[in-house]
Short mmCIF file of C-alpha atoms in Angstrom, two decimals:
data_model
loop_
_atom_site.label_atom_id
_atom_site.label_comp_id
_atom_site.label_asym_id
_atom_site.label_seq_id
_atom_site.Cartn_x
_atom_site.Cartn_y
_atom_site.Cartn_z
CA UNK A 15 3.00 64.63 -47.29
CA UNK A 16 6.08 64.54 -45.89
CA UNK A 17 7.86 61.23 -44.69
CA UNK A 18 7.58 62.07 -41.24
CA UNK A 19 3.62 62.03 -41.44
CA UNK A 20 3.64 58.96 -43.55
CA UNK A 21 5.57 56.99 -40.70
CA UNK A 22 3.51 58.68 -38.26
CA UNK A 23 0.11 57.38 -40.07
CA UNK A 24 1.78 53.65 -40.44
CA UNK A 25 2.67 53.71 -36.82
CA UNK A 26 -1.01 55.23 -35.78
CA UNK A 27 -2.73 52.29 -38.05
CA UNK A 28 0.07 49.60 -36.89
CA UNK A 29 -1.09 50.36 -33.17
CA UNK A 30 -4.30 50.48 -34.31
CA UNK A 31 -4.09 46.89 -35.67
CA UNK A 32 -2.35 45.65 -32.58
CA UNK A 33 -5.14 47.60 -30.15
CA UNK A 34 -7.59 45.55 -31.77
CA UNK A 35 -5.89 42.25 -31.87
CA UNK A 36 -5.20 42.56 -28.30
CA UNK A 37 -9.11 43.43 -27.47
CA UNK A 38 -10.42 40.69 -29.61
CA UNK A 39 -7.37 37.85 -27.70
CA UNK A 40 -8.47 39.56 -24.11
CA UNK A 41 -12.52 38.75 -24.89
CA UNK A 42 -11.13 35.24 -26.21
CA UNK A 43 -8.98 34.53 -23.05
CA UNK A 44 -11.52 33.51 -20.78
CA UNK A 45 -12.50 31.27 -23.01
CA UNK A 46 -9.08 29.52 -23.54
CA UNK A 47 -8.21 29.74 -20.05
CA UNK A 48 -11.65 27.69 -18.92
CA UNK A 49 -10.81 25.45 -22.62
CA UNK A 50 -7.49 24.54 -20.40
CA UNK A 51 -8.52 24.47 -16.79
CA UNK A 52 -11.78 22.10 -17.79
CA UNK A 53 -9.65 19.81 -20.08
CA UNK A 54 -6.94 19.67 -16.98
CA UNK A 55 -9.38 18.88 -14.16
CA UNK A 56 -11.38 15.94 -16.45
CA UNK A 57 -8.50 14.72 -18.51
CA UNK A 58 -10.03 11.93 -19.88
CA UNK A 59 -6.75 10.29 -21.25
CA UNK A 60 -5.29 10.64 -17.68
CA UNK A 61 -2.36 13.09 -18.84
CA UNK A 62 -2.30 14.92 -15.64
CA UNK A 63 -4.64 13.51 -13.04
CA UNK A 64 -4.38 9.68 -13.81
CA UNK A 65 -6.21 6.59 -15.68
CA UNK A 66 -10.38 7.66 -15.02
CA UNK A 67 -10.77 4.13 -13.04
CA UNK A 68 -8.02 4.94 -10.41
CA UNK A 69 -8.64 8.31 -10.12
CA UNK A 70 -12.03 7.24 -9.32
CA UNK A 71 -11.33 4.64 -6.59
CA UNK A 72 -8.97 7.26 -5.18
CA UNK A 73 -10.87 10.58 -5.38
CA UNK A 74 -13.84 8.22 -3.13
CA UNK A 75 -11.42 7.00 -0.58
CA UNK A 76 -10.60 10.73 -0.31
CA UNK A 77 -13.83 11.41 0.62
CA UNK A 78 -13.82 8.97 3.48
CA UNK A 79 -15.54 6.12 1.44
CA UNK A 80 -14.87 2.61 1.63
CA UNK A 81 -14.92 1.19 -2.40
CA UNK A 82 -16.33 -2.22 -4.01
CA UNK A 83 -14.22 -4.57 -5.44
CA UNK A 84 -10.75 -3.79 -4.39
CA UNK A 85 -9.29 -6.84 -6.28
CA UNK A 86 -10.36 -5.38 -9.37
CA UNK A 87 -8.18 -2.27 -8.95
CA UNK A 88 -4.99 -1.04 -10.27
CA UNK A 89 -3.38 -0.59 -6.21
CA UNK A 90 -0.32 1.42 -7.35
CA UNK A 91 -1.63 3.58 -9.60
CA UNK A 92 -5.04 4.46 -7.10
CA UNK A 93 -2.00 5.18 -4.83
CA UNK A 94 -0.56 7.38 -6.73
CA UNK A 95 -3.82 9.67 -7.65
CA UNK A 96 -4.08 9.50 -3.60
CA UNK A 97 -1.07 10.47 -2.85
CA UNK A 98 -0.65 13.62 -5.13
CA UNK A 99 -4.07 14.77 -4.62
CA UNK A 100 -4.23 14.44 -0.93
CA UNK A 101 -4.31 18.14 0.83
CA UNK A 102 -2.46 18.62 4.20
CA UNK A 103 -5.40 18.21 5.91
CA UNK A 104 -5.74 14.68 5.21
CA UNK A 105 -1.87 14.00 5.37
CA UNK A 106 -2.46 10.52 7.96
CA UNK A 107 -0.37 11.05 10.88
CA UNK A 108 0.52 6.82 10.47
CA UNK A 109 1.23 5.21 7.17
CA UNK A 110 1.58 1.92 7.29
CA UNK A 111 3.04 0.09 3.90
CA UNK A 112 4.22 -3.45 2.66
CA UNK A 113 2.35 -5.95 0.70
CA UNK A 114 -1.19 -7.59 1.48
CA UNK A 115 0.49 -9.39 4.50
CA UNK A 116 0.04 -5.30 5.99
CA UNK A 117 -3.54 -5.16 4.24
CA UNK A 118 -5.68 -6.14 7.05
CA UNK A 119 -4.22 -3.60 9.53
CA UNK A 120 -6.49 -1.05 10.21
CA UNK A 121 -7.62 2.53 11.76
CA UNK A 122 -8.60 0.57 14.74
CA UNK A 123 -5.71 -1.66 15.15
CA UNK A 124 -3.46 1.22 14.11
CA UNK A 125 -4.95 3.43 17.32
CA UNK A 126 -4.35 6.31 15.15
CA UNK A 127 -6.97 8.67 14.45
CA UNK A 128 -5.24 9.50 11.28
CA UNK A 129 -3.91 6.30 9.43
CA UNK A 130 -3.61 5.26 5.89
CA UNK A 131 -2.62 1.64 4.72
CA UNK A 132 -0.65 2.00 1.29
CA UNK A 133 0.00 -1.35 1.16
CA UNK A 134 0.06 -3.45 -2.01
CA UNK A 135 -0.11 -6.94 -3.57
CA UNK A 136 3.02 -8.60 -3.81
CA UNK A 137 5.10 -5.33 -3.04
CA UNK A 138 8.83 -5.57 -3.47
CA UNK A 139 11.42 -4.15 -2.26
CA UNK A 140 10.99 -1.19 -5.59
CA UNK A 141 7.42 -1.02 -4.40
CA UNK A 142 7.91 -0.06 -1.03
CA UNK A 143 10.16 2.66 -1.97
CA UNK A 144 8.36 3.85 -4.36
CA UNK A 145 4.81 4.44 -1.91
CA UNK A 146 6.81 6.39 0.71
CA UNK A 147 8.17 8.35 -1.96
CA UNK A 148 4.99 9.14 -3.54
CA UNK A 149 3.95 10.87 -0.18
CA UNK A 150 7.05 12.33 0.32
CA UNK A 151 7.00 14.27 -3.02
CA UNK A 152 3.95 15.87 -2.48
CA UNK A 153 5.08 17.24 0.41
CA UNK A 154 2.39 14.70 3.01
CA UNK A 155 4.74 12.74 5.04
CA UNK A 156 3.30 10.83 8.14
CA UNK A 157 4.94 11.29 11.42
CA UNK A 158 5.15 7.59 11.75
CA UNK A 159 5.74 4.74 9.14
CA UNK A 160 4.48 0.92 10.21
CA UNK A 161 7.05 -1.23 7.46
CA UNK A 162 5.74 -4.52 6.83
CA UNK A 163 9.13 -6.14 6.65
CA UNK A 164 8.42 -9.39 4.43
CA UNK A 165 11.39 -11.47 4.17
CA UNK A 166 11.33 -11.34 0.13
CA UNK A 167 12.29 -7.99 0.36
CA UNK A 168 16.52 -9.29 0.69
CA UNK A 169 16.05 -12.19 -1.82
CA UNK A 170 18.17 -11.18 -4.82
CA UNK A 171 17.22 -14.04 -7.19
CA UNK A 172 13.15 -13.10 -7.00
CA UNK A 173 14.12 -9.58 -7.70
CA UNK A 174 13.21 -9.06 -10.93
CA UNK A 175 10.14 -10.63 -10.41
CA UNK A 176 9.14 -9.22 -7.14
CA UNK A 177 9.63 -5.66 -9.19
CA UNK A 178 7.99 -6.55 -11.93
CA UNK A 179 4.46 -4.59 -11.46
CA UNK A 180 6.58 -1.69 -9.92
CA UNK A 181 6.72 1.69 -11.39
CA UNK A 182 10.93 1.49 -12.54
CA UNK A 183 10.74 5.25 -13.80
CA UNK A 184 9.84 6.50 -10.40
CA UNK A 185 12.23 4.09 -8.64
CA UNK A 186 14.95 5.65 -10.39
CA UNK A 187 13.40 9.17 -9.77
CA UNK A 188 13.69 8.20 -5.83
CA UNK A 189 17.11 6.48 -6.24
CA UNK A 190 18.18 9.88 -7.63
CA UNK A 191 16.96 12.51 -6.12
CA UNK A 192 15.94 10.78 -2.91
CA UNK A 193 18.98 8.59 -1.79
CA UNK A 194 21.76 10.86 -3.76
CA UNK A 195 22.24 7.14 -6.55
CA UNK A 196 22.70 7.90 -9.66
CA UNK A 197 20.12 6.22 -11.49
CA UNK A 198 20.37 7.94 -15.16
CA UNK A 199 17.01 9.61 -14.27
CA UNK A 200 16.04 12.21 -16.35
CA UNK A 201 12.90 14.45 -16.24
CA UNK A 202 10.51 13.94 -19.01
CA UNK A 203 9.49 17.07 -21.23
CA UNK A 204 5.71 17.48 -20.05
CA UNK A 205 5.42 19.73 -23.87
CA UNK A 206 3.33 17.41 -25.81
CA UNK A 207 1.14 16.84 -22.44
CA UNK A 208 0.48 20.68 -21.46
CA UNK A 209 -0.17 21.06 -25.30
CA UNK A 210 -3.07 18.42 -25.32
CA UNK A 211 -4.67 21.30 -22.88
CA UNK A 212 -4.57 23.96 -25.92
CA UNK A 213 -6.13 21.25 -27.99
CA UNK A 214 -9.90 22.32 -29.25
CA UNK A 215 -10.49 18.20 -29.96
CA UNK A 216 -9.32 17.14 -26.50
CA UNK A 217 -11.59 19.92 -24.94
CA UNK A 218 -14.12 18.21 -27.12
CA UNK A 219 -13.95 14.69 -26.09
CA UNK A 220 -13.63 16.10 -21.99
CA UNK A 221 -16.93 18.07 -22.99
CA UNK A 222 -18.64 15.10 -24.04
CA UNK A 223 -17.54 12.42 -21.17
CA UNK A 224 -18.46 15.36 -18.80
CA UNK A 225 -21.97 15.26 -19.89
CA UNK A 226 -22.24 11.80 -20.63
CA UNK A 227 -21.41 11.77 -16.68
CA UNK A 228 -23.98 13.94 -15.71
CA UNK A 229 -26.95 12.61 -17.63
CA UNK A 230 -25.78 9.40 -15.63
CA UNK A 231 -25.85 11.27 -12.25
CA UNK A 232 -29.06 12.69 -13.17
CA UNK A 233 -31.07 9.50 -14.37
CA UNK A 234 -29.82 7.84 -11.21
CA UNK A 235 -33.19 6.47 -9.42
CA UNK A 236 -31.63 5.40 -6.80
CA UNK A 237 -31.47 1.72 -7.32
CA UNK A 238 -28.00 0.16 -6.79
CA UNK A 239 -25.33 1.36 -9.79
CA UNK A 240 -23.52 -1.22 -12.21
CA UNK A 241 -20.66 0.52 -11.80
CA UNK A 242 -17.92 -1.52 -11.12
CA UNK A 243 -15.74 1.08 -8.12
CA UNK A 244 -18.74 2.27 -6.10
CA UNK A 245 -18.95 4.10 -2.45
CA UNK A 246 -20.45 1.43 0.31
CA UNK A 247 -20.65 3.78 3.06
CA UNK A 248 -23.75 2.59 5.43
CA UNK A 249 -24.10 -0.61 3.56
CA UNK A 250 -23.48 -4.07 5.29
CA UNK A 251 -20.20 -5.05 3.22
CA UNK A 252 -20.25 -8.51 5.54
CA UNK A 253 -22.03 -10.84 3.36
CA UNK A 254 -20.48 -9.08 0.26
CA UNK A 255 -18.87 -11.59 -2.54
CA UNK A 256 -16.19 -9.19 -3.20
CA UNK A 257 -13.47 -7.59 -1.43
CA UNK A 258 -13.70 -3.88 -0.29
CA UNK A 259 -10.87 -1.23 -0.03
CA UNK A 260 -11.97 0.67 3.00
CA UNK A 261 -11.53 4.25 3.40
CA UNK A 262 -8.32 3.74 5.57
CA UNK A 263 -6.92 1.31 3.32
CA UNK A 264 -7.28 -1.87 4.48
CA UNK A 265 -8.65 -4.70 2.95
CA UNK A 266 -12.25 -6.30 3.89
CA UNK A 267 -12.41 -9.51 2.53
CA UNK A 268 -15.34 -11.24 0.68
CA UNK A 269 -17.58 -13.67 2.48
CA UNK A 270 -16.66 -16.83 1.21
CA UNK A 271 -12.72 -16.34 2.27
CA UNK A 272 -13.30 -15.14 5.12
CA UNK A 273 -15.68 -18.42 5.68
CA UNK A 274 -13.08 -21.23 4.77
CA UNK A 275 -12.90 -23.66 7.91
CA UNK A 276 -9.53 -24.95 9.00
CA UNK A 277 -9.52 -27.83 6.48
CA UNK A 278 -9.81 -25.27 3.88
CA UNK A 279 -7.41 -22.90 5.34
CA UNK A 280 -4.52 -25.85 5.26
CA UNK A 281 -5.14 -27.15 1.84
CA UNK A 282 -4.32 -23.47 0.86
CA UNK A 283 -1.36 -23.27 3.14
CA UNK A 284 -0.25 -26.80 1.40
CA UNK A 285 -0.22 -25.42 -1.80
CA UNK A 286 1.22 -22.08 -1.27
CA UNK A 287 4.28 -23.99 0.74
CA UNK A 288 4.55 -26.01 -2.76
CA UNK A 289 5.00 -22.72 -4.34
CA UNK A 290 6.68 -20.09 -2.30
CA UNK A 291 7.71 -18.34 -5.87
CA UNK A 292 9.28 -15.25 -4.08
CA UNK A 293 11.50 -17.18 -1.92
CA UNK A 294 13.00 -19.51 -4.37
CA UNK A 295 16.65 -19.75 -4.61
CA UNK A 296 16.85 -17.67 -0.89
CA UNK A 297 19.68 -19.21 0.04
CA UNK A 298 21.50 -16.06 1.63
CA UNK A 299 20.30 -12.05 2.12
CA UNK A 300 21.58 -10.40 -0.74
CA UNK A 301 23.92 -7.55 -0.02
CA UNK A 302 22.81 -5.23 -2.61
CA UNK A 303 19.49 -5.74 -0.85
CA UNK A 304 20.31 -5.26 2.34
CA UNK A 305 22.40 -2.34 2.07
CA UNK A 306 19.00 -0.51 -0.06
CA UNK A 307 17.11 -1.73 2.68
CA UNK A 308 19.04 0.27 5.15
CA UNK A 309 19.23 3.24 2.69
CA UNK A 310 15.95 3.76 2.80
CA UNK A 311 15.19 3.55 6.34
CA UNK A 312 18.08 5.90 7.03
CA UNK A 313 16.29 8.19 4.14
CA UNK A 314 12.75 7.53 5.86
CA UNK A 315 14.02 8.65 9.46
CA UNK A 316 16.04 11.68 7.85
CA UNK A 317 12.61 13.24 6.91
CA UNK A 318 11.95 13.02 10.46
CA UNK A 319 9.48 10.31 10.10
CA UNK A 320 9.25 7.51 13.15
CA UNK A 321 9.72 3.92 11.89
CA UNK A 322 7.87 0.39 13.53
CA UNK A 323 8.98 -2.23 11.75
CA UNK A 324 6.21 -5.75 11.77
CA UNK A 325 6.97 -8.96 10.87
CA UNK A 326 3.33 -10.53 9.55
CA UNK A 327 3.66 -14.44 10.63
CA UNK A 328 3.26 -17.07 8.30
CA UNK A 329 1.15 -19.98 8.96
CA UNK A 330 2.24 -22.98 11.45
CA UNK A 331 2.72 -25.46 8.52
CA UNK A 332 4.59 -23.01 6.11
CA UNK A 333 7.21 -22.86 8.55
CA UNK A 334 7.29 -26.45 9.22
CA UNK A 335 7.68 -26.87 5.51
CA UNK A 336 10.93 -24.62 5.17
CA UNK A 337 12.64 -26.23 8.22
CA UNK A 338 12.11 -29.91 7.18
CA UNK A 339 13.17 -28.57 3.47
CA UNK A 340 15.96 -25.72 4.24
CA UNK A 341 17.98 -26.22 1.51
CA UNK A 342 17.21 -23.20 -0.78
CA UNK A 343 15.57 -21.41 2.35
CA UNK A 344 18.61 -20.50 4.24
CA UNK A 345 18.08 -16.72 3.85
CA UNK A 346 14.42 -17.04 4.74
CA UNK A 347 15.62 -17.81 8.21
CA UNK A 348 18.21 -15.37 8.36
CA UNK A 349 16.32 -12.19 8.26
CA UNK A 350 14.78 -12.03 11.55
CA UNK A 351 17.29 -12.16 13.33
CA UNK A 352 19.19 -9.89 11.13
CA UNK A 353 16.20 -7.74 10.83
CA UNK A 354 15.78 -7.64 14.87
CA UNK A 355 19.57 -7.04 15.47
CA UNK A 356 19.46 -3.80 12.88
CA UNK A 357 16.23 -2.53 14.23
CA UNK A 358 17.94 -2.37 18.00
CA UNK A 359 20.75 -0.56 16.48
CA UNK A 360 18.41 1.99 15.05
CA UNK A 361 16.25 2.00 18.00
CA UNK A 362 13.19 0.58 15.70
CA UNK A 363 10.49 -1.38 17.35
CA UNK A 364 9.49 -4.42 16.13
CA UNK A 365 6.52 -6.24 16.60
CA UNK A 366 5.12 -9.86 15.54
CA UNK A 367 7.34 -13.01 13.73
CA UNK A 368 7.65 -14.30 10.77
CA UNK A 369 6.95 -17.96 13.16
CA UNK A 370 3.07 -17.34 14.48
CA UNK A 371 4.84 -19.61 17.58
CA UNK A 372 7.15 -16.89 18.28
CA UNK A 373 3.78 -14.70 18.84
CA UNK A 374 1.14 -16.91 20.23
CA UNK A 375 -0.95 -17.22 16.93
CA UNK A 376 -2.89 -20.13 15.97
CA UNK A 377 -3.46 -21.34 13.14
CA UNK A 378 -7.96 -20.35 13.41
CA UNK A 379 -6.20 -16.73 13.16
CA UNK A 380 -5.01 -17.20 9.37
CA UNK A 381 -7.17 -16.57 6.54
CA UNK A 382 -4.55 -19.53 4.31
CA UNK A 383 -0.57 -19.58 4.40
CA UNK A 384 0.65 -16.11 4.23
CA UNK A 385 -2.45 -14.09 5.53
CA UNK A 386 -3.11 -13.52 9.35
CA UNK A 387 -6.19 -12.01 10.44
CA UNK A 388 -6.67 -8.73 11.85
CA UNK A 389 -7.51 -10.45 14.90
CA UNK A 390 -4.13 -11.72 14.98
CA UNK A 391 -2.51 -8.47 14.80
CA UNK A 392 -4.58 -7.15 17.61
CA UNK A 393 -3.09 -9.68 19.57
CA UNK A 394 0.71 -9.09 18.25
CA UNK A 395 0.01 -5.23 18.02
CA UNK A 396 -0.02 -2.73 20.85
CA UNK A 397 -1.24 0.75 18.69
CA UNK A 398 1.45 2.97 17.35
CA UNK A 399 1.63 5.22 20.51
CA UNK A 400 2.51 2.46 22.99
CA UNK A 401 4.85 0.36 20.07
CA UNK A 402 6.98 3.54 19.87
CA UNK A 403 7.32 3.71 23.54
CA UNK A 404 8.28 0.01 23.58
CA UNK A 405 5.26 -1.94 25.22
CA UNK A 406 4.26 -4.97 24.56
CA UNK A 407 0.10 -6.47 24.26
CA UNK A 408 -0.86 -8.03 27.53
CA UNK A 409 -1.62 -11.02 25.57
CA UNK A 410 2.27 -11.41 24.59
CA UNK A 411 3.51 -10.69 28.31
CA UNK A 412 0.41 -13.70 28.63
CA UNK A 413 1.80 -15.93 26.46
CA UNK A 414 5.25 -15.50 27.18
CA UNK A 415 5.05 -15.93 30.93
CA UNK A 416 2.84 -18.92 29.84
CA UNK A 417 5.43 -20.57 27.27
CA UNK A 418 8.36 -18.67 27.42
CA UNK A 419 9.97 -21.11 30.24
CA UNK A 420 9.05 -24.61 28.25
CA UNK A 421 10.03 -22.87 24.81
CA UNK A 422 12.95 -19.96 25.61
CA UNK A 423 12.71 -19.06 22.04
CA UNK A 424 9.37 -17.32 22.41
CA UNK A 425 10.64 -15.05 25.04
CA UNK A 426 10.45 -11.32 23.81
CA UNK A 427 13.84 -10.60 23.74
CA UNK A 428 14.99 -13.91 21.65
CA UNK A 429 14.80 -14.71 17.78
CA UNK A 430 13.64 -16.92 15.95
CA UNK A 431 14.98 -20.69 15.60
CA UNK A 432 15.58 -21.95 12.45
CA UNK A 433 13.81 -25.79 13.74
CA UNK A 434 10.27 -24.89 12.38
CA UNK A 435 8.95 -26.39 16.28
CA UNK A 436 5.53 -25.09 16.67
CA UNK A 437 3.57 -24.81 20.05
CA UNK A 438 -0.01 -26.14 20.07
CA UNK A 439 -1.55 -23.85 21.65
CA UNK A 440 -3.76 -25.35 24.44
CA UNK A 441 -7.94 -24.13 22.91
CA UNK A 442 -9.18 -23.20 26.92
CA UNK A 443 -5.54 -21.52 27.22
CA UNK A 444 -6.06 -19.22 24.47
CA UNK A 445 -9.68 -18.53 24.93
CA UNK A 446 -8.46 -17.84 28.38
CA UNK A 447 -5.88 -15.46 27.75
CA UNK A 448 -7.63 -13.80 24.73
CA UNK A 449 -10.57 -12.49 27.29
CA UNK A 450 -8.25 -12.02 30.08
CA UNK A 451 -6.26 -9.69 28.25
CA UNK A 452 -9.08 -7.50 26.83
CA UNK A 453 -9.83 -8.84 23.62
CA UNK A 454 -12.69 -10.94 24.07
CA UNK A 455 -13.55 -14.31 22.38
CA UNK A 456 -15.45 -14.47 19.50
CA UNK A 457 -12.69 -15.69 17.00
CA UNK A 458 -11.67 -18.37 19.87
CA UNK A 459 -15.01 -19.88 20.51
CA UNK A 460 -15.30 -23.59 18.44
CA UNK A 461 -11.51 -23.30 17.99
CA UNK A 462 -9.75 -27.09 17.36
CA UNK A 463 -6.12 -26.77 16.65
CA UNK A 464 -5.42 -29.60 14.48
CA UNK A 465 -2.38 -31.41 14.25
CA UNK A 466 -0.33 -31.40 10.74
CA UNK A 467 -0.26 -34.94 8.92
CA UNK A 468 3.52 -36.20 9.37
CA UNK A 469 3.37 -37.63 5.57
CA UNK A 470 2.23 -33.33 5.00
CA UNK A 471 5.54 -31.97 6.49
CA UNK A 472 7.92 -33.56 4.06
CA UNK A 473 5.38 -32.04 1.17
#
């Protein structure tokens, strides 16, 4: 045989082998490819669609359900498994964000038909950042952005700790590739993940939590679950002894806080004033700060997104405290009017005051020091649409026209004074006002506003 035929034979059998290879890989590849789409949608170690709790809180609120036991949950990482998973359909056309001073505005207050609140617990200034940017890299930008500006956000010396819960790897990703700062952020390898996928054992253990998931499902007698993150659509969540995240965002408090009477309320307020850990050592705004501040509101308005800025009011004593104890303070006081000064320049409404005088709130509208009700912001809060054409609530042109003359530091136009005065708010005036400007009564009926013990303001 010559050597011709011999080649001819090896190259027949060669192809041969390699025919058969390929037949027996093309019957196998349906198999791997389901082995890799099944281990990437249940991903039990969270490699690609997040920690199983999170993803679980956030996969229900993208259903439209309101969730049990919201201060259970890991806020910034649920936010994250929102964000990337939400499809442009449910892009909200108003985001509001900011910490849990933001957390009890809602849909209804928002007068959006599409809102979201992505606010968080004790969000600093990294925070903040990082939930718009979250949204903004998977492509589901709001047309409008409510910023709950908290004052913390330019205190320099509480940085560290403000940031501390915040996600550093994606700051840097934003500094970088969002603002043009070199941050030294590089893009991890996502190798040893996507190989995980080709892994028979990890397919294995996704198998077997799948399952174990189903025989739940299916043994479900309808009796209520033990579960700890649980849909409470149609149930009454009012007498509840947990908080709720509602399918919007916002917070629903648990019974008991939302019962505290106003002796209650002001022993809270007493000790938070003690405390005030993220505005120690706020002597001045801190430049670097400030000037990231503005960098990101430049960047937010850039992606053609509209901005509202609010100021969430702190209660009647807290300010008291500060002004009768400035020293250490002095860049508390500073930021509204800075804040109010750059928002004109930007053409950026503002609404509400860090000083519930400035607004007309009393102290029966605060849940303790820091928290307002949402009652309060329906009275500081005009709906996005009218707040980005500049109006005001009737109940501020109310209380201004009431006040204003006595007290020419609540006028609309003014800022805030750095003496800490509070108005009393006359009970009949408010109860007055509250139903003569459309929003009825309930929260004003029994309300005594009681005065501050003098030997409390030097506390």
């Amino acid at each position: 045989m010559t050597k011709s035929m011999l080649r001819l034979r090896w190259l027949v059998r060669r192809i041969g082998t390699l025919l058969a290879i390929f037949i027996k890989f093309a019957a196998f590849l349906p198999i791997l490819i389901f082995m890799v789409w099944f281990s990437y949608k249940v991903d039990i170690s969270g490699l690609f669609q997040g920690e199983l709790a999170p993803r679980q809180v956030a996969n229900l609120l993208l259903e439209g359900q309101s969730v049990s036991h919201y201060e259970q949950m890991d806020e910034r990482q649920v936010l994250k498994v929102y964000a990337q998973n939400l499809t442009p359909e449910q892009t909200p056309d108003t985001l509001a964000i900011g910490s849990s001073r933001v957390l009890q505005l809602n849909q209804g207050l928002a007068g959006s038909d599409s809102f979201f609140n992505a606010g968080v617990s004790g969000a600093g200034l990294m925070d903040v950042m990082n939930i718009f940017y979250l949204f903004d890299r998977a492509d589901r930008l709001p047309k409008t952005l409510i910023f709950e500006v908290d004052p913390w956000l330019f205190n320099g010396v509480s940085y560290d700790d403000l940031n501390n819960r915040a996600d550093k790897e994606l700051f840097q990703e934003f500094l970088q590739l969002g603002l043009g700062i070199d941050s030294g952020y590089e893009a991890e390898s996502q190798l040893e993940s996507w190989k995980a996928l080709l892994d028979p054992a990890y397919f294995q253990g996704n198998v077997q939590h799948y399952l174990s998931k189903k025989s739940e499902e299916s043994s479900d007698d309808g009796s209520q679950s033990d579960e700890l993150f649980r849909s409470l659509n149609n149930q009454d969540i009012s007498q509840l002894s947990y908080s709720v995240k509602q399918s919007d965002g916002s917070i629903y408090y648990p019974l008991d806080f939302r019962s505290w009477d106003s002796e209650q309320v002001l022993a809270e307020a007493l000790r938070q004033a003690g405390t005030m850990e993220s505005m120690h050592g706020f002597s001045a705004m801190d430049e670097k700060c400030t000037q990231l501040f503005q960098q990101f509101v430049s960047y937010v308005q850039s992606r053609g997104v509209k901005v509202i800025f609010l100021l969430s009011p702190y209660h009647p004593f807290i300010l008291k405290h500060l002004a009768n104890n400035p020293d250490g303070f002095e860049g508390f006081f500073a930021v509204e009017p800075w804040l109010r000064q750059y928002a004109q320049e930007q053409g950026i409404p503002v609404y509400g005051s860090y000083h519930a005088s400035r607004v007309g709130i009393p102290e029966s509208l605060f849940f303790d020091g820091i928290h307002c009700k949402d009652e309060a912001l329906r009275l500081m809060f005009p709906g996005v649409e009218a707040a980005l054409a500049g109006e005001q609530t009737a109940y501020q042109i109310e209380y201004a026209a009431t006040y204003g003359e006595s007290h020419p530091e609540l006028t609309l136009e003014a800022t805030v004074g750095t003496t800490g005065d509070c108005v009393v708010i006359d009970p009949e005036w408010f109860a007055a006002a509250s139903e003569k400007t459309g929003y009825g009564t309930p929260y004003a009926a029994g309300f005594e506003e009681e005065s501050i013990p003098a030997d409390n303001l030097a506390a």
